[in-house]
């Protein structure tokens, strides 16, 4: 109803942004959003949204422009002793960020809590993807 999904390709960040803008407008919600196209202040924007209790939708983009590359971002689980164990890897996938610290993102994907190493995410974006496809939907409350 709100999001343009292309069969076998899914949806990109601009489609997500357009769908969310339409959703906000149709439901008279006081929010606006933009799809971030660069990695400038990415972590500050994530922290700002979480501080304002706004969910952060982040894309782990596709391999771009070299689609034949095999880059991916590891998802980790956290053991009781605080050790992080790689459990799977993803690319071309949206996740929800639920927490952030200096080294890790806590995320939700497929209904489960996982962790992403921030430095490894940055390496994936610079080596295998691009900031305009691996980024966040930046949502802000409209000013009254």
PDB file of C-alpha atoms in Angstrom, residues 26-128:
ATOM      1  CA  UNK A  26      -2.020   9.927   5.484  1.00  0.00           C
ATOM      2  CA  UNK A  27      -2.000   9.313   9.226  1.00  0.00           C
ATOM      3  CA  UNK A  28      -1.333  12.975  10.158  1.00  0.00           C
ATOM      4  CA  UNK A  29       1.848  12.053  12.007  1.00  0.00           C
ATOM      5  CA  UNK A  30       4.235  14.908  12.889  1.00  0.00           C
ATOM      6  CA  UNK A  31       7.315  13.336  11.277  1.00  0.00           C
ATOM      7  CA  UNK A  32       9.350  13.733   8.122  1.00  0.00           C
ATOM      8  CA  UNK A  33      12.191  11.647   6.760  1.00  0.00           C
ATOM      9  CA  UNK A  34      15.013  11.610   4.252  1.00  0.00           C
ATOM     10  CA  UNK A  35      17.177   8.791   2.955  1.00  0.00           C
ATOM     11  CA  UNK A  36      20.767   9.656   3.834  1.00  0.00           C
ATOM     12  CA  UNK A  37      23.059   9.575   0.831  1.00  0.00           C
ATOM     13  CA  UNK A  38      26.429   9.941   2.561  1.00  0.00           C
ATOM     14  CA  UNK A  39      28.065   8.572   5.661  1.00  0.00           C
ATOM     15  CA  UNK A  40      28.646  12.037   7.117  1.00  0.00           C
ATOM     16  CA  UNK A  41      27.534  12.068  10.778  1.00  0.00           C
ATOM     17  CA  UNK A  42      25.906   8.638  10.375  1.00  0.00           C
ATOM     18  CA  UNK A  43      26.511   7.477  13.936  1.00  0.00           C
ATOM     19  CA  UNK A  44      25.463  10.845  15.401  1.00  0.00           C
ATOM     20  CA  UNK A  45      22.173  10.628  13.475  1.00  0.00           C
ATOM     21  CA  UNK A  46      21.577   7.080  14.725  1.00  0.00           C
ATOM     22  CA  UNK A  47      22.244   8.192  18.302  1.00  0.00           C
ATOM     23  CA  UNK A  48      19.963  11.222  17.912  1.00  0.00           C
ATOM     24  CA  UNK A  49      17.072   9.128  16.641  1.00  0.00           C
ATOM     25  CA  UNK A  50      17.473   6.517  19.389  1.00  0.00           C
ATOM     26  CA  UNK A  51      17.657   9.297  22.006  1.00  0.00           C
ATOM     27  CA  UNK A  52      14.339  10.625  20.674  1.00  0.00           C
ATOM     28  CA  UNK A  53      12.775   7.130  20.769  1.00  0.00           C
ATOM     29  CA  UNK A  54      12.560   6.955  16.961  1.00  0.00           C
ATOM     30  CA  UNK A  55      13.336   3.553  15.392  1.00  0.00           C
ATOM     31  CA  UNK A  56      16.338   3.551  13.067  1.00  0.00           C
ATOM     32  CA  UNK A  57      15.888   1.679   9.784  1.00  0.00           C
ATOM     33  CA  UNK A  58      19.314   0.930   8.338  1.00  0.00           C
ATOM     34  CA  UNK A  59      20.255  -0.679   5.070  1.00  0.00           C
ATOM     35  CA  UNK A  60      23.104  -3.086   4.657  1.00  0.00           C
ATOM     36  CA  UNK A  61      23.184  -2.460   0.950  1.00  0.00           C
ATOM     37  CA  UNK A  62      23.969  -4.692  -1.991  1.00  0.00           C
ATOM     38  CA  UNK A  63      27.437  -5.096  -3.417  1.00  0.00           C
ATOM     39  CA  UNK A  64      27.670  -1.974  -5.575  1.00  0.00           C
ATOM     40  CA  UNK A  65      28.828  -1.146  -8.203  1.00  0.00           C
ATOM     41  CA  UNK A  66      30.667  -4.480  -8.495  1.00  0.00           C
ATOM     42  CA  UNK A  67      27.683  -6.755  -7.938  1.00  0.00           C
ATOM     43  CA  UNK A  68      29.773  -9.887  -8.523  1.00  0.00           C
ATOM     44  CA  UNK A  69      31.787  -9.268  -5.339  1.00  0.00           C
ATOM     45  CA  UNK A  70      30.979 -11.389  -2.305  1.00  0.00           C
ATOM     46  CA  UNK A  71      31.006  -8.824   0.501  1.00  0.00           C
ATOM     47  CA  UNK A  72      28.612  -9.091   3.442  1.00  0.00           C
ATOM     48  CA  UNK A  73      28.258  -7.844   7.016  1.00  0.00           C
ATOM     49  CA  UNK A  74      28.523 -10.337   9.855  1.00  0.00           C
ATOM     50  CA  UNK A  75      25.726 -10.504  12.405  1.00  0.00           C
ATOM     51  CA  UNK A  76      26.856 -11.505  15.883  1.00  0.00           C
ATOM     52  CA  UNK A  77      25.203 -12.912  18.972  1.00  0.00           C
ATOM     53  CA  UNK A  78      26.430 -11.964  22.418  1.00  0.00           C
ATOM     54  CA  UNK A  79      27.273 -14.683  24.920  1.00  0.00           C
ATOM     55  CA  UNK A  80      26.649 -14.298  28.656  1.00  0.00           C
ATOM     56  CA  UNK A  81      30.356 -13.641  29.204  1.00  0.00           C
ATOM     57  CA  UNK A  82      30.193 -10.643  26.802  1.00  0.00           C
ATOM     58  CA  UNK A  83      31.944 -12.399  23.910  1.00  0.00           C
ATOM     59  CA  UNK A  84      30.545 -11.774  20.411  1.00  0.00           C
ATOM     60  CA  UNK A  85      30.180 -14.751  18.071  1.00  0.00           C
ATOM     61  CA  UNK A  86      29.499 -14.385  14.320  1.00  0.00           C
ATOM     62  CA  UNK A  87      26.267 -16.242  13.559  1.00  0.00           C
ATOM     63  CA  UNK A  88      25.364 -15.194  10.005  1.00  0.00           C
ATOM     64  CA  UNK A  89      26.047 -12.550   7.376  1.00  0.00           C
ATOM     65  CA  UNK A  90      23.841 -10.315   5.236  1.00  0.00           C
ATOM     66  CA  UNK A  91      23.840  -7.879   2.356  1.00  0.00           C
ATOM     67  CA  UNK A  92      20.967  -6.118   0.580  1.00  0.00           C
ATOM     68  CA  UNK A  93      18.954  -6.204   3.796  1.00  0.00           C
ATOM     69  CA  UNK A  94      17.119  -3.692   6.000  1.00  0.00           C
ATOM     70  CA  UNK A  95      17.571  -3.926   9.769  1.00  0.00           C
ATOM     71  CA  UNK A  96      16.327  -1.951  12.771  1.00  0.00           C
ATOM     72  CA  UNK A  97      18.967  -0.441  15.047  1.00  0.00           C
ATOM     73  CA  UNK A  98      17.908  -0.654  18.703  1.00  0.00           C
ATOM     74  CA  UNK A  99      21.126   0.422  20.441  1.00  0.00           C
ATOM     75  CA  UNK A 100      24.575   1.851  19.806  1.00  0.00           C
ATOM     76  CA  UNK A 101      27.874   2.158  21.636  1.00  0.00           C
ATOM     77  CA  UNK A 102      31.407   3.025  20.514  1.00  0.00           C
ATOM     78  CA  UNK A 103      32.010  -0.369  18.924  1.00  0.00           C
ATOM     79  CA  UNK A 104      28.679  -2.149  18.337  1.00  0.00           C
ATOM     80  CA  UNK A 105      25.194  -1.662  16.965  1.00  0.00           C
ATOM     81  CA  UNK A 106      22.451  -3.684  18.598  1.00  0.00           C
ATOM     82  CA  UNK A 107      19.969  -4.568  15.890  1.00  0.00           C
ATOM     83  CA  UNK A 108      16.797  -6.480  15.245  1.00  0.00           C
ATOM     84  CA  UNK A 109      16.569  -8.650  12.158  1.00  0.00           C
ATOM     85  CA  UNK A 110      14.222 -11.514  11.435  1.00  0.00           C
ATOM     86  CA  UNK A 111      12.711 -10.960  14.894  1.00  0.00           C
ATOM     87  CA  UNK A 112      15.991 -11.629  16.689  1.00  0.00           C
ATOM     88  CA  UNK A 113      18.567  -9.496  18.452  1.00  0.00           C
ATOM     89  CA  UNK A 114      21.948  -9.373  16.729  1.00  0.00           C
ATOM     90  CA  UNK A 115      24.992  -7.125  16.850  1.00  0.00           C
ATOM     91  CA  UNK A 116      27.026  -5.485  14.098  1.00  0.00           C
ATOM     92  CA  UNK A 117      30.555  -4.228  14.553  1.00  0.00           C
ATOM     93  CA  UNK A 118      30.512  -0.567  13.480  1.00  0.00           C
ATOM     94  CA  UNK A 119      34.025  -0.650  12.011  1.00  0.00           C
ATOM     95  CA  UNK A 120      33.213  -3.786   9.982  1.00  0.00           C
ATOM     96  CA  UNK A 121      30.025  -2.119   8.670  1.00  0.00           C
ATOM     97  CA  UNK A 122      32.084   0.909   7.562  1.00  0.00           C
ATOM     98  CA  UNK A 123      34.615  -1.399   5.863  1.00  0.00           C
ATOM     99  CA  UNK A 124      31.812  -3.198   4.002  1.00  0.00           C
ATOM    100  CA  UNK A 125      30.364   0.100   2.767  1.00  0.00           C
ATOM    101  CA  UNK A 126      33.728   1.405   1.554  1.00  0.00           C
ATOM    102  CA  UNK A 127      34.990  -1.861   0.025  1.00  0.00           C
ATOM    103  CA  UNK A 128      31.861  -3.577  -1.330  1.00  0.00           C
TER     104      UNK A 128
END
